[in-house]
Amino acid sequence: EGLAGHKGSLFGHVNSRVKAQKMFSIGLYHFLTDFRDEPYVFVEGEARKIGDCHVPEFIIQKINNDTNRILVQALVKTRVRVIREEYEITETSLKQIREATNSSVMIRNAGKKNVEHLNKLLNECNYDEFTKW
């Protein structure tokens, strides 16, 4: 996600400098080279795309087919705190959050009524409840 400049969600571009595929690929190559002699590398389960950057198929296959997995869990209040720290509220980030909240993807997946509720939470500056949702 750091290499892609995107947090990998509908809101992943907020407070980020999104990278082009070529820069992502070059960065990924150097990152993997640094770990080539390590017996284990810990990665978060990722989708095939992080923002507009495509994760190479061999990495997706390795993540999906490896039987060595560690499940990391956190309380909702902990997750809200971490997300709020990552998505600092500024005038620019709030604009980006509103745009993502009102996107056709969000409306299609969450429904118009839920998007209206999320907008209400944003208008009330109720960012913790917004984040919980």
Short mmCIF file of C-alpha atoms in Angstrom, two decimals:
data_model
loop_
_atom_site.label_atom_id
_atom_site.label_comp_id
_atom_site.label_asym_id
_atom_site.label_seq_id
_atom_site.Cartn_x
_atom_site.Cartn_y
_atom_site.Cartn_z
CA GLU A 1 0.00 0.00 0.00
CA GLY A 2 2.82 2.38 0.79
CA LEU A 3 4.49 1.62 -2.54
CA ALA A 4 1.20 2.25 -4.38
CA GLY A 5 0.48 5.43 -2.43
CA HIS A 6 -2.97 4.03 -1.76
CA LYS A 7 -4.48 2.34 1.28
CA GLY A 8 -6.38 -0.15 -0.82
CA SER A 9 -9.95 0.83 -0.08
CA LEU A 10 -12.56 3.14 -1.55
CA PHE A 11 -10.99 5.81 0.67
CA GLY A 12 -7.43 4.67 -0.05
CA HIS A 13 -6.43 7.79 -1.95
CA VAL A 14 -7.23 10.12 0.96
CA ASN A 15 -4.10 11.90 2.26
CA SER A 16 -1.98 9.89 -0.17
CA ARG A 17 0.22 10.52 -3.18
CA VAL A 18 -0.99 7.84 -5.58
CA LYS A 19 1.81 6.26 -7.63
CA ALA A 20 1.83 5.18 -11.26
CA GLN A 21 2.12 1.47 -12.09
CA LYS A 22 5.73 1.84 -13.25
CA MET A 23 6.86 3.48 -10.00
CA PHE A 24 4.93 0.88 -7.97
CA SER A 25 6.58 -1.96 -9.91
CA ILE A 26 10.08 -0.51 -9.51
CA GLY A 27 9.52 0.04 -5.79
CA LEU A 28 8.11 -3.47 -5.36
CA TYR A 29 11.12 -4.99 -7.13
CA HIS A 30 13.54 -3.19 -4.79
CA PHE A 31 11.44 -4.05 -1.75
CA LEU A 32 11.37 -7.76 -2.65
CA THR A 33 15.10 -7.74 -3.42
CA ASP A 34 15.77 -6.56 0.14
CA PHE A 35 13.98 -9.66 1.48
CA ARG A 36 15.23 -12.30 -0.97
CA ASP A 37 17.38 -14.10 1.65
CA GLU A 38 14.76 -14.01 4.42
CA PRO A 39 13.03 -17.29 5.31
CA TYR A 40 9.72 -15.50 5.98
CA VAL A 41 8.11 -12.30 4.80
CA PHE A 42 4.92 -11.10 6.44
CA VAL A 43 2.37 -9.46 4.14
CA GLU A 44 -1.18 -8.32 4.50
CA GLY A 45 -3.68 -10.12 2.31
CA GLU A 46 -4.08 -7.89 -0.72
CA ALA A 47 -6.43 -7.58 -3.63
CA ARG A 48 -5.13 -7.81 -7.18
CA LYS A 49 -5.18 -4.02 -7.36
CA ILE A 50 -4.14 -1.39 -4.84
CA GLY A 51 -5.66 1.79 -6.18
CA ASP A 52 -4.72 1.78 -9.86
CA CYS A 53 -1.65 -0.41 -9.34
CA HIS A 54 -1.77 -4.09 -10.25
CA VAL A 55 -0.07 -6.54 -7.89
CA PRO A 56 1.92 -9.12 -9.90
CA GLU A 57 0.13 -12.45 -10.25
CA PHE A 58 2.99 -14.45 -8.69
CA ILE A 59 2.62 -12.43 -5.47
CA ILE A 60 -1.16 -12.92 -5.39
CA GLN A 61 -0.69 -16.67 -5.94
CA LYS A 62 1.89 -16.88 -3.16
CA ILE A 63 -0.33 -14.97 -0.71
CA ASN A 64 -3.41 -17.03 -1.56
CA ASN A 65 -1.73 -20.44 -1.69
CA ASP A 66 0.58 -20.24 1.29
CA THR A 67 -0.68 -22.29 4.23
CA ASN A 68 1.31 -20.33 6.83
CA ARG A 69 -1.07 -17.64 8.01
CA ILE A 70 -1.43 -15.46 11.07
CA LEU A 71 -4.81 -13.98 11.92
CA VAL A 72 -4.54 -10.54 13.47
CA GLN A 73 -7.64 -9.23 15.21
CA ALA A 74 -8.39 -5.90 16.88
CA LEU A 75 -11.32 -4.43 18.76
CA VAL A 76 -13.53 -2.04 16.81
CA LYS A 77 -12.46 0.88 19.00
CA THR A 78 -8.81 0.08 18.24
CA ARG A 79 -9.49 -0.13 14.52
CA VAL A 80 -11.37 3.19 14.61
CA ARG A 81 -8.43 4.85 16.42
CA VAL A 82 -5.89 3.50 13.92
CA ILE A 83 -8.00 4.48 10.91
CA ARG A 84 -8.61 7.96 12.32
CA GLU A 85 -4.86 8.39 12.75
CA GLU A 86 -4.23 7.28 9.15
CA TYR A 87 -6.97 9.49 7.71
CA GLU A 88 -6.27 12.80 9.40
CA ILE A 89 -9.18 15.17 8.86
CA THR A 90 -8.20 18.25 6.88
CA GLU A 91 -10.18 20.36 4.47
CA THR A 92 -8.65 18.43 1.56
CA SER A 93 -9.10 14.98 3.09
CA LEU A 94 -12.70 15.74 4.06
CA LYS A 95 -13.42 16.70 0.45
CA GLN A 96 -11.85 13.42 -0.73
CA ILE A 97 -13.84 11.43 1.86
CA ARG A 98 -17.09 13.09 0.77
CA GLU A 99 -16.36 12.34 -2.90
CA ALA A 100 -15.64 8.67 -2.13
CA THR A 101 -18.72 8.42 0.09
CA ASN A 102 -20.94 9.77 -2.68
CA SER A 103 -19.34 7.74 -5.47
CA SER A 104 -21.41 5.40 -7.60
CA VAL A 105 -19.40 2.47 -6.18
CA MET A 106 -20.40 3.35 -2.61
CA ILE A 107 -24.03 3.95 -3.54
CA ARG A 108 -24.15 0.64 -5.42
CA ASN A 109 -22.54 -1.34 -2.58
CA ALA A 110 -23.94 0.40 0.50
CA GLY A 111 -27.24 1.72 -0.81
CA LYS A 112 -28.51 5.27 -1.10
CA LYS A 113 -30.04 5.34 2.39
CA ASN A 114 -26.77 4.28 4.02
CA VAL A 115 -24.82 6.84 2.01
CA GLU A 116 -27.27 9.52 3.21
CA HIS A 117 -26.62 8.34 6.79
CA LEU A 118 -22.86 8.52 6.25
CA ASN A 119 -23.19 12.05 4.86
CA LYS A 120 -25.18 13.02 7.94
CA LEU A 121 -22.39 11.70 10.18
CA LEU A 122 -19.83 13.70 8.17
CA ASN A 123 -21.95 16.85 8.37
CA GLU A 124 -22.18 16.40 12.16
CA CYS A 125 -18.38 15.86 12.35
CA ASN A 126 -19.14 12.47 13.91
CA TYR A 127 -16.03 10.90 12.41
CA ASP A 128 -15.76 8.02 14.89
CA GLU A 129 -19.26 6.76 14.03
CA PHE A 130 -18.56 7.30 10.34
CA THR A 131 -15.41 5.22 10.67
CA LYS A 132 -17.21 2.44 12.60
CA TRP A 133 -19.72 2.12 9.78
#
